[in-house]
């Protein structure tokens, strides 16, 4: 792969992170200030988005590495189950958001600034990138040093797209929440991302 191919691949992988970050920004606009809790490590929105973007970027870079490392031993297993795991995680989180969207505001527990929530979202949106690692192995990447630039670019693009998406959600959130239920929309989007991941594998 040349540099342009890698950049385009990184952008494609970052789109799910971008979408989820927009949703997170909208939800936090709806409940401004409620995500700051005594038990939460994150105290400011800026730290929240930086940690979320870092985790998204980290896992988007990690999954291709794991796919590349496991090509000889776990390829059949990864190809058989990675999309089901991603679909299950995104469906679970999205279904919980939809359920809470019909509950009273004080019963809402979905918090995009919680570390556990961010980890689940980061893993769920990056599992599909395992296949990218397999494709690296099949296109001539035989040494770990060759993967340094592609993995750094994938992680960096996902990091930047996550920050941009979050701030877009914050900027336009007030307009959206006056007309729509953001948790209902967000849950639906997560489920649709899961369905997209699942169908892209089943239809191959």
PDB file of C-alpha atoms in Angstrom:
ATOM      1  CA  UNK A   1       0.000   0.000   0.000  1.00  0.00           C
ATOM      2  CA  UNK A   2       1.202   3.521  -0.764  1.00  0.00           C
ATOM      3  CA  UNK A   3       0.730   6.497   1.563  1.00  0.00           C
ATOM      4  CA  UNK A   4      -2.532   7.623  -0.069  1.00  0.00           C
ATOM      5  CA  UNK A   5      -4.006   4.121   0.274  1.00  0.00           C
ATOM      6  CA  UNK A   6      -3.120   4.064   3.970  1.00  0.00           C
ATOM      7  CA  UNK A   7      -4.641   7.507   4.573  1.00  0.00           C
ATOM      8  CA  UNK A   8      -7.870   6.520   2.803  1.00  0.00           C
ATOM      9  CA  UNK A   9      -7.966   3.302   4.823  1.00  0.00           C
ATOM     10  CA  UNK A  10      -7.453   5.268   8.037  1.00  0.00           C
ATOM     11  CA  UNK A  11     -10.306   7.635   7.146  1.00  0.00           C
ATOM     12  CA  UNK A  12     -12.612   4.714   6.359  1.00  0.00           C
ATOM     13  CA  UNK A  13     -11.812   3.054   9.697  1.00  0.00           C
ATOM     14  CA  UNK A  14     -12.341   6.336  11.556  1.00  0.00           C
ATOM     15  CA  UNK A  15     -15.886   6.911  10.321  1.00  0.00           C
ATOM     16  CA  UNK A  16     -17.556   4.777  12.998  1.00  0.00           C
ATOM     17  CA  UNK A  17     -15.553   6.609  15.691  1.00  0.00           C
ATOM     18  CA  UNK A  18     -16.557   9.900  14.099  1.00  0.00           C
ATOM     19  CA  UNK A  19     -20.253   8.990  14.161  1.00  0.00           C
ATOM     20  CA  UNK A  20     -20.194   7.728  17.750  1.00  0.00           C
ATOM     21  CA  UNK A  21     -18.323  10.859  18.852  1.00  0.00           C
ATOM     22  CA  UNK A  22     -20.982  13.097  17.288  1.00  0.00           C
ATOM     23  CA  UNK A  23     -23.673  11.161  19.162  1.00  0.00           C
ATOM     24  CA  UNK A  24     -21.703  11.478  22.413  1.00  0.00           C
ATOM     25  CA  UNK A  25     -21.366  15.227  21.959  1.00  0.00           C
ATOM     26  CA  UNK A  26     -25.108  15.585  21.338  1.00  0.00           C
ATOM     27  CA  UNK A  27     -26.020  13.527  24.405  1.00  0.00           C
ATOM     28  CA  UNK A  28     -23.686  15.544  26.626  1.00  0.00           C
ATOM     29  CA  UNK A  29     -25.213  18.749  25.280  1.00  0.00           C
ATOM     30  CA  UNK A  30     -28.640  17.457  26.325  1.00  0.00           C
ATOM     31  CA  UNK A  31     -27.448  16.746  29.868  1.00  0.00           C
ATOM     32  CA  UNK A  32     -24.816  19.441  30.233  1.00  0.00           C
ATOM     33  CA  UNK A  33     -23.024  19.045  33.544  1.00  0.00           C
ATOM     34  CA  UNK A  34     -24.712  15.770  34.547  1.00  0.00           C
ATOM     35  CA  UNK A  35     -21.724  13.717  33.374  1.00  0.00           C
ATOM     36  CA  UNK A  36     -19.547  15.233  36.130  1.00  0.00           C
ATOM     37  CA  UNK A  37     -20.066  12.906  39.079  1.00  0.00           C
ATOM     38  CA  UNK A  38     -18.067  12.279  42.267  1.00  0.00           C
ATOM     39  CA  UNK A  39     -17.177   8.770  41.162  1.00  0.00           C
ATOM     40  CA  UNK A  40     -16.147   9.766  37.639  1.00  0.00           C
ATOM     41  CA  UNK A  41     -12.459  10.239  36.870  1.00  0.00           C
ATOM     42  CA  UNK A  42     -13.268  12.744  34.140  1.00  0.00           C
ATOM     43  CA  UNK A  43     -14.027  16.177  35.587  1.00  0.00           C
ATOM     44  CA  UNK A  44     -14.071  18.364  32.497  1.00  0.00           C
ATOM     45  CA  UNK A  45     -15.524  17.937  28.975  1.00  0.00           C
ATOM     46  CA  UNK A  46     -12.070  18.538  27.465  1.00  0.00           C
ATOM     47  CA  UNK A  47     -10.606  15.591  29.387  1.00  0.00           C
ATOM     48  CA  UNK A  48     -13.628  13.502  28.455  1.00  0.00           C
ATOM     49  CA  UNK A  49     -13.178  14.007  24.720  1.00  0.00           C
ATOM     50  CA  UNK A  50      -9.390  13.598  24.839  1.00  0.00           C
ATOM     51  CA  UNK A  51      -9.692  10.276  26.674  1.00  0.00           C
ATOM     52  CA  UNK A  52     -12.463   9.076  24.367  1.00  0.00           C
ATOM     53  CA  UNK A  53     -10.501  10.086  21.261  1.00  0.00           C
ATOM     54  CA  UNK A  54      -7.334   8.458  22.611  1.00  0.00           C
ATOM     55  CA  UNK A  55      -9.141   5.173  23.296  1.00  0.00           C
ATOM     56  CA  UNK A  56     -10.782   5.189  19.865  1.00  0.00           C
ATOM     57  CA  UNK A  57      -7.452   5.873  18.187  1.00  0.00           C
ATOM     58  CA  UNK A  58      -5.592   3.345  20.324  1.00  0.00           C
ATOM     59  CA  UNK A  59      -7.971   0.470  19.622  1.00  0.00           C
ATOM     60  CA  UNK A  60      -8.283   1.329  15.927  1.00  0.00           C
ATOM     61  CA  UNK A  61      -4.491   0.968  15.725  1.00  0.00           C
ATOM     62  CA  UNK A  62      -4.313  -2.044  18.043  1.00  0.00           C
ATOM     63  CA  UNK A  63      -6.837  -4.237  16.230  1.00  0.00           C
ATOM     64  CA  UNK A  64      -4.975  -4.321  12.879  1.00  0.00           C
ATOM     65  CA  UNK A  65      -1.810  -5.184  14.805  1.00  0.00           C
ATOM     66  CA  UNK A  66      -3.588  -8.062  16.544  1.00  0.00           C
ATOM     67  CA  UNK A  67      -5.000  -9.206  13.219  1.00  0.00           C
ATOM     68  CA  UNK A  68      -1.534  -9.136  11.672  1.00  0.00           C
ATOM     69  CA  UNK A  69       0.039 -10.977  14.623  1.00  0.00           C
ATOM     70  CA  UNK A  70      -2.671 -13.617  14.691  1.00  0.00           C
ATOM     71  CA  UNK A  71      -2.824 -14.291  10.955  1.00  0.00           C
ATOM     72  CA  UNK A  72      -1.152 -17.683  11.157  1.00  0.00           C
ATOM     73  CA  UNK A  73      -2.915 -18.980  14.270  1.00  0.00           C
ATOM     74  CA  UNK A  74      -6.278 -17.276  14.621  1.00  0.00           C
ATOM     75  CA  UNK A  75      -7.300 -16.130  11.154  1.00  0.00           C
ATOM     76  CA  UNK A  76     -10.222 -18.528  10.789  1.00  0.00           C
ATOM     77  CA  UNK A  77     -11.445 -17.772  14.307  1.00  0.00           C
ATOM     78  CA  UNK A  78     -11.250 -13.989  13.825  1.00  0.00           C
ATOM     79  CA  UNK A  79     -12.961 -14.114  10.454  1.00  0.00           C
ATOM     80  CA  UNK A  80     -15.734 -16.265  11.889  1.00  0.00           C
ATOM     81  CA  UNK A  81     -16.526 -14.287  15.039  1.00  0.00           C
ATOM     82  CA  UNK A  82     -15.151 -10.729  14.981  1.00  0.00           C
ATOM     83  CA  UNK A  83     -18.208  -9.262  13.232  1.00  0.00           C
ATOM     84  CA  UNK A  84     -20.594 -11.074  15.603  1.00  0.00           C
ATOM     85  CA  UNK A  85     -18.743  -9.666  18.621  1.00  0.00           C
ATOM     86  CA  UNK A  86     -18.871  -6.123  17.192  1.00  0.00           C
ATOM     87  CA  UNK A  87     -22.561  -6.519  16.342  1.00  0.00           C
ATOM     88  CA  UNK A  88     -23.336  -7.849  19.827  1.00  0.00           C
ATOM     89  CA  UNK A  89     -21.515  -5.058  21.664  1.00  0.00           C
ATOM     90  CA  UNK A  90     -22.970  -2.269  19.531  1.00  0.00           C
ATOM     91  CA  UNK A  91     -26.432  -3.834  19.695  1.00  0.00           C
ATOM     92  CA  UNK A  92     -26.212  -4.099  23.483  1.00  0.00           C
ATOM     93  CA  UNK A  93     -25.087  -0.497  23.969  1.00  0.00           C
ATOM     94  CA  UNK A  94     -27.515   0.838  21.360  1.00  0.00           C
ATOM     95  CA  UNK A  95     -30.424  -1.152  22.766  1.00  0.00           C
ATOM     96  CA  UNK A  96     -29.686   0.174  26.258  1.00  0.00           C
ATOM     97  CA  UNK A  97     -29.664   3.737  24.936  1.00  0.00           C
ATOM     98  CA  UNK A  98     -32.993   3.246  23.150  1.00  0.00           C
ATOM     99  CA  UNK A  99     -34.526   1.733  26.287  1.00  0.00           C
ATOM    100  CA  UNK A 100     -33.341   4.663  28.395  1.00  0.00           C
ATOM    101  CA  UNK A 101     -34.632   7.170  25.833  1.00  0.00           C
ATOM    102  CA  UNK A 102     -38.176   6.216  26.864  1.00  0.00           C
ATOM    103  CA  UNK A 103     -37.397   6.479  30.588  1.00  0.00           C
ATOM    104  CA  UNK A 104     -37.620   9.602  32.777  1.00  0.00           C
ATOM    105  CA  UNK A 105     -34.525  11.806  32.519  1.00  0.00           C
ATOM    106  CA  UNK A 106     -33.351  10.969  36.043  1.00  0.00           C
ATOM    107  CA  UNK A 107     -33.226   7.261  35.143  1.00  0.00           C
ATOM    108  CA  UNK A 108     -30.819   7.742  32.239  1.00  0.00           C
ATOM    109  CA  UNK A 109     -27.492   6.040  32.926  1.00  0.00           C
ATOM    110  CA  UNK A 110     -25.738   6.177  29.543  1.00  0.00           C
ATOM    111  CA  UNK A 111     -22.714   8.377  30.068  1.00  0.00           C
ATOM    112  CA  UNK A 112     -20.226   8.848  27.193  1.00  0.00           C
ATOM    113  CA  UNK A 113     -17.656  10.152  29.686  1.00  0.00           C
ATOM    114  CA  UNK A 114     -17.507   6.979  31.779  1.00  0.00           C
ATOM    115  CA  UNK A 115     -14.330   4.994  31.204  1.00  0.00           C
ATOM    116  CA  UNK A 116     -16.272   1.716  30.961  1.00  0.00           C
ATOM    117  CA  UNK A 117     -18.598   3.142  28.314  1.00  0.00           C
ATOM    118  CA  UNK A 118     -15.718   4.575  26.324  1.00  0.00           C
ATOM    119  CA  UNK A 119     -13.821   1.274  26.433  1.00  0.00           C
ATOM    120  CA  UNK A 120     -16.861  -0.674  25.232  1.00  0.00           C
ATOM    121  CA  UNK A 121     -17.464   1.774  22.396  1.00  0.00           C
ATOM    122  CA  UNK A 122     -13.782   1.807  21.430  1.00  0.00           C
ATOM    123  CA  UNK A 123     -13.596  -1.988  21.291  1.00  0.00           C
ATOM    124  CA  UNK A 124     -16.952  -2.362  19.534  1.00  0.00           C
ATOM    125  CA  UNK A 125     -16.142   0.149  16.794  1.00  0.00           C
ATOM    126  CA  UNK A 126     -12.634  -1.226  16.209  1.00  0.00           C
ATOM    127  CA  UNK A 127     -13.121  -5.003  16.156  1.00  0.00           C
ATOM    128  CA  UNK A 128     -13.837  -4.899  12.435  1.00  0.00           C
ATOM    129  CA  UNK A 129     -10.297  -3.524  11.947  1.00  0.00           C
ATOM    130  CA  UNK A 130      -8.915  -6.973  12.758  1.00  0.00           C
ATOM    131  CA  UNK A 131      -9.526  -7.801   9.117  1.00  0.00           C
ATOM    132  CA  UNK A 132      -7.281  -4.898   8.111  1.00  0.00           C
ATOM    133  CA  UNK A 133      -4.403  -6.570   9.925  1.00  0.00           C
ATOM    134  CA  UNK A 134      -5.071  -9.742   7.966  1.00  0.00           C
ATOM    135  CA  UNK A 135      -5.038  -7.736   4.736  1.00  0.00           C
ATOM    136  CA  UNK A 136      -1.690  -6.202   5.751  1.00  0.00           C
ATOM    137  CA  UNK A 137      -0.244  -9.682   6.099  1.00  0.00           C
ATOM    138  CA  UNK A 138      -1.609 -10.619   2.694  1.00  0.00           C
ATOM    139  CA  UNK A 139      -0.190  -7.541   0.938  1.00  0.00           C
ATOM    140  CA  UNK A 140       3.452  -7.894   1.871  1.00  0.00           C
ATOM    141  CA  UNK A 141       3.784  -6.522   5.394  1.00  0.00           C
ATOM    142  CA  UNK A 142       6.105  -9.132   6.846  1.00  0.00           C
ATOM    143  CA  UNK A 143       7.900  -7.145   9.579  1.00  0.00           C
ATOM    144  CA  UNK A 144       6.560  -5.210  12.513  1.00  0.00           C
ATOM    145  CA  UNK A 145       8.638  -2.168  11.512  1.00  0.00           C
ATOM    146  CA  UNK A 146       6.674  -1.957   8.254  1.00  0.00           C
ATOM    147  CA  UNK A 147       3.447  -1.522  10.219  1.00  0.00           C
ATOM    148  CA  UNK A 148       4.634   1.446  12.277  1.00  0.00           C
ATOM    149  CA  UNK A 149       3.522   4.159   9.839  1.00  0.00           C
ATOM    150  CA  UNK A 150       0.163   2.584   8.889  1.00  0.00           C
ATOM    151  CA  UNK A 151      -0.782   1.958  12.520  1.00  0.00           C
ATOM    152  CA  UNK A 152       0.265   5.453  13.609  1.00  0.00           C
ATOM    153  CA  UNK A 153      -1.769   7.019  10.808  1.00  0.00           C
ATOM    154  CA  UNK A 154      -4.815   4.870  11.601  1.00  0.00           C
ATOM    155  CA  UNK A 155      -4.640   5.800  15.277  1.00  0.00           C
ATOM    156  CA  UNK A 156      -4.010   9.495  14.613  1.00  0.00           C
ATOM    157  CA  UNK A 157      -6.834   9.868  12.084  1.00  0.00           C
ATOM    158  CA  UNK A 158      -9.298   8.125  14.417  1.00  0.00           C
ATOM    159  CA  UNK A 159      -8.128  10.369  17.278  1.00  0.00           C
ATOM    160  CA  UNK A 160      -8.627  13.552  15.242  1.00  0.00           C
ATOM    161  CA  UNK A 161     -11.963  12.453  13.768  1.00  0.00           C
ATOM    162  CA  UNK A 162     -13.228  11.601  17.257  1.00  0.00           C
ATOM    163  CA  UNK A 163     -12.378  15.077  18.559  1.00  0.00           C
ATOM    164  CA  UNK A 164     -13.943  16.750  15.520  1.00  0.00           C
ATOM    165  CA  UNK A 165     -17.061  14.583  15.777  1.00  0.00           C
ATOM    166  CA  UNK A 166     -17.473  15.300  19.480  1.00  0.00           C
ATOM    167  CA  UNK A 167     -17.267  19.061  18.958  1.00  0.00           C
ATOM    168  CA  UNK A 168     -19.678  18.893  16.016  1.00  0.00           C
ATOM    169  CA  UNK A 169     -22.125  17.105  18.298  1.00  0.00           C
ATOM    170  CA  UNK A 170     -21.654  19.755  20.977  1.00  0.00           C
ATOM    171  CA  UNK A 171     -22.048  22.635  18.488  1.00  0.00           C
ATOM    172  CA  UNK A 172     -25.195  21.355  16.818  1.00  0.00           C
ATOM    173  CA  UNK A 173     -26.576  19.405  19.761  1.00  0.00           C
ATOM    174  CA  UNK A 174     -28.873  22.164  20.999  1.00  0.00           C
ATOM    175  CA  UNK A 175     -30.563  22.400  17.617  1.00  0.00           C
ATOM    176  CA  UNK A 176     -30.967  18.638  17.378  1.00  0.00           C
ATOM    177  CA  UNK A 177     -32.312  18.000  20.872  1.00  0.00           C
ATOM    178  CA  UNK A 178     -35.057  20.584  20.403  1.00  0.00           C
ATOM    179  CA  UNK A 179     -36.494  18.383  17.649  1.00  0.00           C
ATOM    180  CA  UNK A 180     -35.275  14.857  18.320  1.00  0.00           C
ATOM    181  CA  UNK A 181     -34.491  12.459  21.153  1.00  0.00           C
ATOM    182  CA  UNK A 182     -30.685  12.139  20.943  1.00  0.00           C
ATOM    183  CA  UNK A 183     -30.446   8.882  22.901  1.00  0.00           C
ATOM    184  CA  UNK A 184     -33.039   7.269  20.647  1.00  0.00           C
ATOM    185  CA  UNK A 185     -31.149   8.472  17.571  1.00  0.00           C
ATOM    186  CA  UNK A 186     -27.787   7.503  19.074  1.00  0.00           C
ATOM    187  CA  UNK A 187     -28.932   4.010  20.018  1.00  0.00           C
ATOM    188  CA  UNK A 188     -30.363   3.487  16.555  1.00  0.00           C
ATOM    189  CA  UNK A 189     -27.108   4.657  14.955  1.00  0.00           C
ATOM    190  CA  UNK A 190     -25.038   2.250  17.073  1.00  0.00           C
ATOM    191  CA  UNK A 191     -27.284  -0.653  16.119  1.00  0.00           C
ATOM    192  CA  UNK A 192     -27.073   0.331  12.438  1.00  0.00           C
ATOM    193  CA  UNK A 193     -23.270   0.428  12.654  1.00  0.00           C
ATOM    194  CA  UNK A 194     -23.373  -3.068  14.149  1.00  0.00           C
ATOM    195  CA  UNK A 195     -25.678  -4.266  11.363  1.00  0.00           C
ATOM    196  CA  UNK A 196     -23.351  -2.711   8.761  1.00  0.00           C
ATOM    197  CA  UNK A 197     -20.351  -4.558  10.238  1.00  0.00           C
ATOM    198  CA  UNK A 198     -22.282  -7.826  10.350  1.00  0.00           C
ATOM    199  CA  UNK A 199     -23.702  -7.579   6.823  1.00  0.00           C
ATOM    200  CA  UNK A 200     -20.347  -6.541   5.312  1.00  0.00           C
ATOM    201  CA  UNK A 201     -18.962  -9.903   6.475  1.00  0.00           C
ATOM    202  CA  UNK A 202     -21.973 -12.105   5.790  1.00  0.00           C
ATOM    203  CA  UNK A 203     -22.335 -10.802   2.234  1.00  0.00           C
ATOM    204  CA  UNK A 204     -18.673 -11.364   1.320  1.00  0.00           C
TER     205      UNK A 204
END
